[in-house]
Short mmCIF file of N, CA, C and O in Angstrom, two decimals:
data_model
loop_
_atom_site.label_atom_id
_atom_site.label_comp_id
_atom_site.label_asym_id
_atom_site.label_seq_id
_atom_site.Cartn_x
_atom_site.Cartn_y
_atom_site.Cartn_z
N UNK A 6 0.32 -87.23 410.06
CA UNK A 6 1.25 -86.29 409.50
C UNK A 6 2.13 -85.67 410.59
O UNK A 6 3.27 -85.41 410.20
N UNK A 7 1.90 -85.40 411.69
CA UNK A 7 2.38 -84.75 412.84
C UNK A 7 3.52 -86.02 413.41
O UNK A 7 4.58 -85.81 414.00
N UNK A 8 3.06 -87.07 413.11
CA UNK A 8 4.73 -87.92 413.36
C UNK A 8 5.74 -87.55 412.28
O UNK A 8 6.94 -87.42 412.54
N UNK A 9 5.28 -87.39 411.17
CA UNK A 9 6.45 -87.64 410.18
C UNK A 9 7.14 -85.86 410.82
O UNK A 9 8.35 -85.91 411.07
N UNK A 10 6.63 -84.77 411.00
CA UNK A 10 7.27 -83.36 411.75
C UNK A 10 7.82 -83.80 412.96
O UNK A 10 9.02 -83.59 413.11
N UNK A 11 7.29 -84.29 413.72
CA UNK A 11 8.05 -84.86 415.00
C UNK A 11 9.65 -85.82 414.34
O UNK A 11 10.75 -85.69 414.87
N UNK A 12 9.51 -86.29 413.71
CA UNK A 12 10.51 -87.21 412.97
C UNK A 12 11.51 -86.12 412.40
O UNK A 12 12.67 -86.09 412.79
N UNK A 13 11.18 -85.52 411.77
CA UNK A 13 11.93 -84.13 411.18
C UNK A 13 12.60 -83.33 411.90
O UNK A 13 13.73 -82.93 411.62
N UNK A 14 11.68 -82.89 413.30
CA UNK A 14 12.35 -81.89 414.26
C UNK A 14 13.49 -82.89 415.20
O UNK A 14 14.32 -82.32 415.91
N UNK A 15 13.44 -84.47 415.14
CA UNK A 15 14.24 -84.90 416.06
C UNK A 15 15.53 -84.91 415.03
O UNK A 15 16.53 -84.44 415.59
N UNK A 16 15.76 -85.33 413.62
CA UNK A 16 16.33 -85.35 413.22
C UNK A 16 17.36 -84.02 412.74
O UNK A 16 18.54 -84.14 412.42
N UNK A 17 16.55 -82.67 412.79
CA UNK A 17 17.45 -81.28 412.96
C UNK A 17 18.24 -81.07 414.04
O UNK A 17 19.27 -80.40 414.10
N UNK A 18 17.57 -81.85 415.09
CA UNK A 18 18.23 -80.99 416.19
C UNK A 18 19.81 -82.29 416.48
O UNK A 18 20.89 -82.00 417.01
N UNK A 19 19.26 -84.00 415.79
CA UNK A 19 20.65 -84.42 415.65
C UNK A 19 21.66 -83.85 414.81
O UNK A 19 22.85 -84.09 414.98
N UNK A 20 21.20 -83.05 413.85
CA UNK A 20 22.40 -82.88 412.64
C UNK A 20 22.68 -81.47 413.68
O UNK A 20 23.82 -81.63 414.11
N UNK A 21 22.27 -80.54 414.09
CA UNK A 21 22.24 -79.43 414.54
C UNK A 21 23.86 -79.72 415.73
O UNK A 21 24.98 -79.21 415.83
N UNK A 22 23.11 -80.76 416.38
CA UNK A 22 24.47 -81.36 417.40
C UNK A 22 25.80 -82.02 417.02
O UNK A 22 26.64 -82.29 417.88
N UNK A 23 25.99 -82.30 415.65
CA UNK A 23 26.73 -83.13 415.04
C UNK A 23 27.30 -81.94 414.18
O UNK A 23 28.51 -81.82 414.04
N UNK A 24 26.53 -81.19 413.69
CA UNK A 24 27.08 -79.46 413.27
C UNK A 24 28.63 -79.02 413.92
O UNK A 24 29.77 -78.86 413.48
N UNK A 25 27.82 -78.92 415.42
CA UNK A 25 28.30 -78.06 416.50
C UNK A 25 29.75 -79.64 416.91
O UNK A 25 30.71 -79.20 417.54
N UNK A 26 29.79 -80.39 416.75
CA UNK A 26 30.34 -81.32 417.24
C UNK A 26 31.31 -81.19 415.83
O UNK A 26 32.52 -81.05 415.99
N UNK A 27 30.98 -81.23 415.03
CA UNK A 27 31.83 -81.23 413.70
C UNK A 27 33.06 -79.87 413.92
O UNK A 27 34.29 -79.95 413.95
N UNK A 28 32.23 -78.74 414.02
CA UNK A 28 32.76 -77.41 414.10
C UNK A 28 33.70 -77.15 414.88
O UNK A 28 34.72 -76.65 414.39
N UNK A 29 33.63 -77.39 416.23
CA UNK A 29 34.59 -78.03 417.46
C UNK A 29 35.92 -78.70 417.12
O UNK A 29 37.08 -78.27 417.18
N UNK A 30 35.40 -79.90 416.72
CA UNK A 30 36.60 -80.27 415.84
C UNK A 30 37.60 -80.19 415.17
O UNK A 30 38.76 -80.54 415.41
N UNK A 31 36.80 -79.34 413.65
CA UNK A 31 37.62 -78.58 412.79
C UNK A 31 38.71 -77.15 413.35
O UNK A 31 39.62 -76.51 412.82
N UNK A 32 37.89 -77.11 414.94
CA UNK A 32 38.70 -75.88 414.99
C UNK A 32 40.30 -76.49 415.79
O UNK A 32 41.47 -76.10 415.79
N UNK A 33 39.73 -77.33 416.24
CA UNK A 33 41.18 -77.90 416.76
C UNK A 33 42.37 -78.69 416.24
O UNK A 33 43.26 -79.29 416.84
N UNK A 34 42.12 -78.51 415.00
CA UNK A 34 43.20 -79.02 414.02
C UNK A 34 43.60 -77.50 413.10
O UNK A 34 42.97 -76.47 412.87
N UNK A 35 44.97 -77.99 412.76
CA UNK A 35 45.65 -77.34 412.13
C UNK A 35 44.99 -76.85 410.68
O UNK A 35 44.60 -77.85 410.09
N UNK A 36 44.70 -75.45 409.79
CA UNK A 36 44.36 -75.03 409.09
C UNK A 36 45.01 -75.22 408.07
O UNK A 36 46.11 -75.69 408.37
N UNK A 37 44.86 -75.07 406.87
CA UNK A 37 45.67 -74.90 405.37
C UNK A 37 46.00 -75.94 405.13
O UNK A 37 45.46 -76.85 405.75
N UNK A 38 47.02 -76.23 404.15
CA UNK A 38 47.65 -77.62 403.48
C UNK A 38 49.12 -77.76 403.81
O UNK A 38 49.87 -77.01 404.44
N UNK A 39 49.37 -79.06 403.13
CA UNK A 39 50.87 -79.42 403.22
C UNK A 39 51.62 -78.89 402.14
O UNK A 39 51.16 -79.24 401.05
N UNK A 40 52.60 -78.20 402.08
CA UNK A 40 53.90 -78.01 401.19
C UNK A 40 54.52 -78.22 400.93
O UNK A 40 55.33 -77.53 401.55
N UNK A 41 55.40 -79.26 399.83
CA UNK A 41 56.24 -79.47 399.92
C UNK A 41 57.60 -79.31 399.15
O UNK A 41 57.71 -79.59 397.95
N UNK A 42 58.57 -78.85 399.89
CA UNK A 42 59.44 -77.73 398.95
C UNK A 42 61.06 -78.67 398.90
O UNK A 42 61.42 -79.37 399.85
N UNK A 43 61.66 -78.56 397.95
CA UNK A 43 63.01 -78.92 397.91
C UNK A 43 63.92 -78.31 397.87
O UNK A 43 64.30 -78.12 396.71
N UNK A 44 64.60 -77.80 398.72
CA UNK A 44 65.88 -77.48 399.22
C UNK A 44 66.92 -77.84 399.56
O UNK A 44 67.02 -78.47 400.61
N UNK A 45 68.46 -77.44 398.46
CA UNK A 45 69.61 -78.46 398.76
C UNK A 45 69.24 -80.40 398.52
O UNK A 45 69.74 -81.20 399.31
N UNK A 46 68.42 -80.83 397.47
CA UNK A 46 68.75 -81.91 397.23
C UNK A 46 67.63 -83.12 398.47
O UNK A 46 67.29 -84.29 398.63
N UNK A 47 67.49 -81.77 399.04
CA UNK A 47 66.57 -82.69 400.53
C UNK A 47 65.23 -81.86 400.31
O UNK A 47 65.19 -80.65 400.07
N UNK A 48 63.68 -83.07 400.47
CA UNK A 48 62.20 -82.15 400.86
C UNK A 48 62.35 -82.08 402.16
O UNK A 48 62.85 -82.79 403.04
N UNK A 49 61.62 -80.68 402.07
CA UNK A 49 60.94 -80.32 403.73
C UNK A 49 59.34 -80.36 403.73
O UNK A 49 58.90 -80.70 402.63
N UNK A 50 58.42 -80.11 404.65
CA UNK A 50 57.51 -80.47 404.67
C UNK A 50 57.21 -78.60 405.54
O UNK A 50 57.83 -77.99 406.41
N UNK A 51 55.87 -78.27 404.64
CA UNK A 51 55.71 -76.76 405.29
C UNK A 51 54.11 -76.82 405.60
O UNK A 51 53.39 -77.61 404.99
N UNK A 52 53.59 -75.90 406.65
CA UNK A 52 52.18 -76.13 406.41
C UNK A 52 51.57 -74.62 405.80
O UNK A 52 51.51 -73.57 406.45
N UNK A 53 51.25 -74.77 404.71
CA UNK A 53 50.66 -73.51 404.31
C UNK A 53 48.91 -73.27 404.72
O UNK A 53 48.07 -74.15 404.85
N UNK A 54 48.74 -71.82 404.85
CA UNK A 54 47.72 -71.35 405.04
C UNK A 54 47.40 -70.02 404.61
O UNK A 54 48.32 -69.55 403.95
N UNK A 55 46.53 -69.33 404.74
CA UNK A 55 46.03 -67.51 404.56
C UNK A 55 46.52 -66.94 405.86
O UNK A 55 46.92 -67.60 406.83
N UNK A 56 46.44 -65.77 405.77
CA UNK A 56 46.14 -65.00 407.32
C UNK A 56 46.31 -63.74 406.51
O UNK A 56 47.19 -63.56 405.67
N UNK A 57 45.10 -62.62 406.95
CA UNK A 57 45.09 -61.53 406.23
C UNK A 57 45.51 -61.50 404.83
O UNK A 57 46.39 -60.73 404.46
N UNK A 58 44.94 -62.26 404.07
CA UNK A 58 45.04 -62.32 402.42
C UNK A 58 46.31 -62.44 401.91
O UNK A 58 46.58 -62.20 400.74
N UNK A 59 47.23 -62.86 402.87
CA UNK A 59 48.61 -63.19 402.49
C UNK A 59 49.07 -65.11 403.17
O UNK A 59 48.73 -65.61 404.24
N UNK A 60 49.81 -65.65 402.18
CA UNK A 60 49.95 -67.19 402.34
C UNK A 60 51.14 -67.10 403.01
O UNK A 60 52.17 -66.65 402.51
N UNK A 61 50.98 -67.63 404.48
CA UNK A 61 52.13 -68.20 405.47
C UNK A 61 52.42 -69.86 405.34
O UNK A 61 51.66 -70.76 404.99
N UNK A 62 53.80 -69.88 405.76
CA UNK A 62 54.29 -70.95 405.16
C UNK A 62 55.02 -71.30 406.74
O UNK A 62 55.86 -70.58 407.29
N UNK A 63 54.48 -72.57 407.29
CA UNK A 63 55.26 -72.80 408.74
C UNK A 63 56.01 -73.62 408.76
O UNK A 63 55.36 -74.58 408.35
N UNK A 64 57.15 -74.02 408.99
CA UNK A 64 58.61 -75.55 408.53
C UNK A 64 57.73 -76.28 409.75
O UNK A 64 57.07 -75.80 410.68
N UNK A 65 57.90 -77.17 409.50
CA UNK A 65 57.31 -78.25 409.81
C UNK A 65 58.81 -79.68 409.55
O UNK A 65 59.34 -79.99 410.62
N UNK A 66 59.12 -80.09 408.84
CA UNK A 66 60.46 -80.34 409.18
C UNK A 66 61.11 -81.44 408.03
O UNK A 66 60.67 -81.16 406.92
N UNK A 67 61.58 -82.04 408.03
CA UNK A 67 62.16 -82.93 406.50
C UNK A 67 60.72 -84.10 406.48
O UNK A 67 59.87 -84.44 407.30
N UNK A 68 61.01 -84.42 405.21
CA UNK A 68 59.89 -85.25 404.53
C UNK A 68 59.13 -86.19 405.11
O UNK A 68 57.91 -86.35 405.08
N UNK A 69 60.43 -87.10 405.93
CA UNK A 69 59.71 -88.27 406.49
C UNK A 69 60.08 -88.15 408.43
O UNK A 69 60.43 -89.02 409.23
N UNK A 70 59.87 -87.02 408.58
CA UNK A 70 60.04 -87.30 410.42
C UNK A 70 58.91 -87.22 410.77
O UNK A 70 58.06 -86.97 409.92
N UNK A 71 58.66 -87.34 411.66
CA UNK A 71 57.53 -87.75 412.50
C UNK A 71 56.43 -86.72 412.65
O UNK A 71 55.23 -86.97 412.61
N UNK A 72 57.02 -85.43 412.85
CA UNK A 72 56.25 -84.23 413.07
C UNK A 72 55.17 -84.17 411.85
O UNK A 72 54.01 -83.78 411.99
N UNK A 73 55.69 -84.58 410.75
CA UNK A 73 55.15 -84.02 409.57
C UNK A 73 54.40 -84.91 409.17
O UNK A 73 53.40 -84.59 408.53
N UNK A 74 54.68 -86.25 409.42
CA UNK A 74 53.49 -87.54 409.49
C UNK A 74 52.34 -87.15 410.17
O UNK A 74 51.28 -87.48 409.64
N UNK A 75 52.27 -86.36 411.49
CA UNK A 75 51.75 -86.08 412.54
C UNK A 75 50.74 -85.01 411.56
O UNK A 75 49.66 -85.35 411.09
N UNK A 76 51.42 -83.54 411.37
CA UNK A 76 51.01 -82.97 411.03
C UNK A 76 49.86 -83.25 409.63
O UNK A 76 48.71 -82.80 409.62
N UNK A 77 50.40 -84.00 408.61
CA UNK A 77 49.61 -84.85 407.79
C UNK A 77 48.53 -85.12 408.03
O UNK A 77 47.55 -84.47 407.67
N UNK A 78 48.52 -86.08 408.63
CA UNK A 78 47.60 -86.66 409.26
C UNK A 78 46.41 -85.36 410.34
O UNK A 78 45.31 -85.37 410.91
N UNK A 79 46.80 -85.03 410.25
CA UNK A 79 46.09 -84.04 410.84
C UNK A 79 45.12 -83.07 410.09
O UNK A 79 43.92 -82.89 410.29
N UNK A 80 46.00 -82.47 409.13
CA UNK A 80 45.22 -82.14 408.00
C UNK A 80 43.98 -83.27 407.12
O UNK A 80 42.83 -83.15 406.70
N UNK A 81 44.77 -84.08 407.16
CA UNK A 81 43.75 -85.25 406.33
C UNK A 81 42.73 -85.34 407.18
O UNK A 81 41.58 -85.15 406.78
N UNK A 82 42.94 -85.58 408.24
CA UNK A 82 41.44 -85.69 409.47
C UNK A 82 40.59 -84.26 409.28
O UNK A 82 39.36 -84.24 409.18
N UNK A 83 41.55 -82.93 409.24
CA UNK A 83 40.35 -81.58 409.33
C UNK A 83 39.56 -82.02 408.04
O UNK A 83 38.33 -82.15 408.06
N UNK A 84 40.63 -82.31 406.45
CA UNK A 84 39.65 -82.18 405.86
C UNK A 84 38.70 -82.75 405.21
O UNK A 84 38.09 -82.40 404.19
N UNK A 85 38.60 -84.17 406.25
CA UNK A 85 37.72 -85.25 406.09
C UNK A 85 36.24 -84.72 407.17
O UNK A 85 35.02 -84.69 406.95
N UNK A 86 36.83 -84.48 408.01
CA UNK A 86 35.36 -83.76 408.81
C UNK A 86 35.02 -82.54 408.19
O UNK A 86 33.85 -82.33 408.52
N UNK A 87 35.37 -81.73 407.55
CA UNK A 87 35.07 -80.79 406.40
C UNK A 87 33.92 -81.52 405.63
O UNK A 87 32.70 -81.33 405.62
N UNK A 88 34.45 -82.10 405.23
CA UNK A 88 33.31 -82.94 403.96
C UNK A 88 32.30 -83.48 404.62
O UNK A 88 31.19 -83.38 404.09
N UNK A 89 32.41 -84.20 405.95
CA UNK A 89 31.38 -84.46 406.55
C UNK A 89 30.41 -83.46 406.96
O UNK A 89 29.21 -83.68 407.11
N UNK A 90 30.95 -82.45 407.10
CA UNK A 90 30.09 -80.51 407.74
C UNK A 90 29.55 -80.62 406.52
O UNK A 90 28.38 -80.98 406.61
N UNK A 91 29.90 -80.47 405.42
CA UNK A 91 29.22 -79.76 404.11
C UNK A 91 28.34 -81.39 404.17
O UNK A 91 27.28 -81.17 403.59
N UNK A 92 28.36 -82.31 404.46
CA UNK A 92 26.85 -83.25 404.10
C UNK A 92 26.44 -82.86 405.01
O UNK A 92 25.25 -82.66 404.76
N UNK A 93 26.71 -82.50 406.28
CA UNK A 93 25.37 -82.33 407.49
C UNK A 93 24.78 -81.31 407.25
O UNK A 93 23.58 -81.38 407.54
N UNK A 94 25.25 -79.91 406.64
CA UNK A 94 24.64 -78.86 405.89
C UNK A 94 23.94 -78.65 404.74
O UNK A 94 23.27 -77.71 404.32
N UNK A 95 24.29 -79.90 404.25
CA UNK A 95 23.24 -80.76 402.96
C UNK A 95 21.83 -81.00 403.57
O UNK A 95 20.75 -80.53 403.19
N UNK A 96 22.14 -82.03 404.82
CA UNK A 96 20.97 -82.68 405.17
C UNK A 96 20.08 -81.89 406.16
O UNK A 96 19.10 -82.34 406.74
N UNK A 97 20.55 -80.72 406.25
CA UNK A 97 20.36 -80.15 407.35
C UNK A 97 19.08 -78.74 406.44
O UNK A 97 18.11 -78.26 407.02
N UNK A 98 19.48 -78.42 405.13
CA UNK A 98 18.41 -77.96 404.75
C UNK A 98 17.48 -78.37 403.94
O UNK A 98 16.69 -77.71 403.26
N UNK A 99 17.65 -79.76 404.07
CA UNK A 99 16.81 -81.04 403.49
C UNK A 99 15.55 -80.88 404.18
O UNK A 99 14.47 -80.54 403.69
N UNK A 100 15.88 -81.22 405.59
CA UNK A 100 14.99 -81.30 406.54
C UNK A 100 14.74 -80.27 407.01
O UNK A 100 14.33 -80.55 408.13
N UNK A 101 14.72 -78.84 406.86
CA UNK A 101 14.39 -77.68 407.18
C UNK A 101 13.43 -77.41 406.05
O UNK A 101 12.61 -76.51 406.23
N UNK A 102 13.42 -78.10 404.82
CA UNK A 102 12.50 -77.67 403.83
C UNK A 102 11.47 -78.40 403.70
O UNK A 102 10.37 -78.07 403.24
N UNK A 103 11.94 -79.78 404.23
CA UNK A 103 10.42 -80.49 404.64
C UNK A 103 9.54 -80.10 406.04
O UNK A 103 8.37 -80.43 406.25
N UNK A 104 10.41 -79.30 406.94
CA UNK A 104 9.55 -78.69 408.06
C UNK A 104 8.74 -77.47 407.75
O UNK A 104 7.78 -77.04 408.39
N UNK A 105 9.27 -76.98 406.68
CA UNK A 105 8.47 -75.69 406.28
C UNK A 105 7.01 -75.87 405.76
O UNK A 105 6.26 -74.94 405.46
N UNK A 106 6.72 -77.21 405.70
CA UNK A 106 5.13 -77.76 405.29
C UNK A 106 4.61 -77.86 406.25
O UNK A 106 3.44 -77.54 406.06
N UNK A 107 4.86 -78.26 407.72
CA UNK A 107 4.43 -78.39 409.21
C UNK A 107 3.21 -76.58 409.04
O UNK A 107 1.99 -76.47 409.15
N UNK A 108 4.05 -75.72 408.82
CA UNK A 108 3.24 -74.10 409.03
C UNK A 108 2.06 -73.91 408.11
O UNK A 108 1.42 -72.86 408.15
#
């Protein structure tokens, strides 16, 4: 029985690092979503977000330039490692509830 806890504690302390590796991540990408607004016949591309319970809106620049591909893409990456955090926080009190039988 003391392997299958040994098995458990190696496996917390991977999700634990993959947490912290996830978190890192997310912070270095751009927050909120894409906007996209039409003005004069032409889209622009905005990045919306919160800040103090009020929604900021940043130009980011016409539909198809580069910045906003960039920026896209950027968002799509935060909030794909998002989803990956919320499974490692899945699995993470998976295996915290099978360690609680070790005591």
């Amino acid at each position: 029985m003391a392997i299958i806890f040994d098995i458990l504690e190696e496996e917390k302390n991977r999700l634990l690092k993959l947490r912290d590796k996830y978190k890192i991540q997310i912070s270095k990408l751009p927050k909120g979503s894409i906007s996209r607004k039409k003005r004069w016949n032409r889209e622009y591309i905005y990045l919306a977000y919160r800040e103090d319970y009020k929604i900021k809106f940043d130009y980011i620049g016409p539909l198809n330039s580069e910045m906003a591909k960039k920026i896209s893409e950027k968002v799509e990456e935060r909030k794909e490692l998002e989803s990956k955090l919320r499974q490692v926080n899945k699995n993470l009190k998976e295996v915290e509830r099978g360690l609680r039988g070790q005591q």
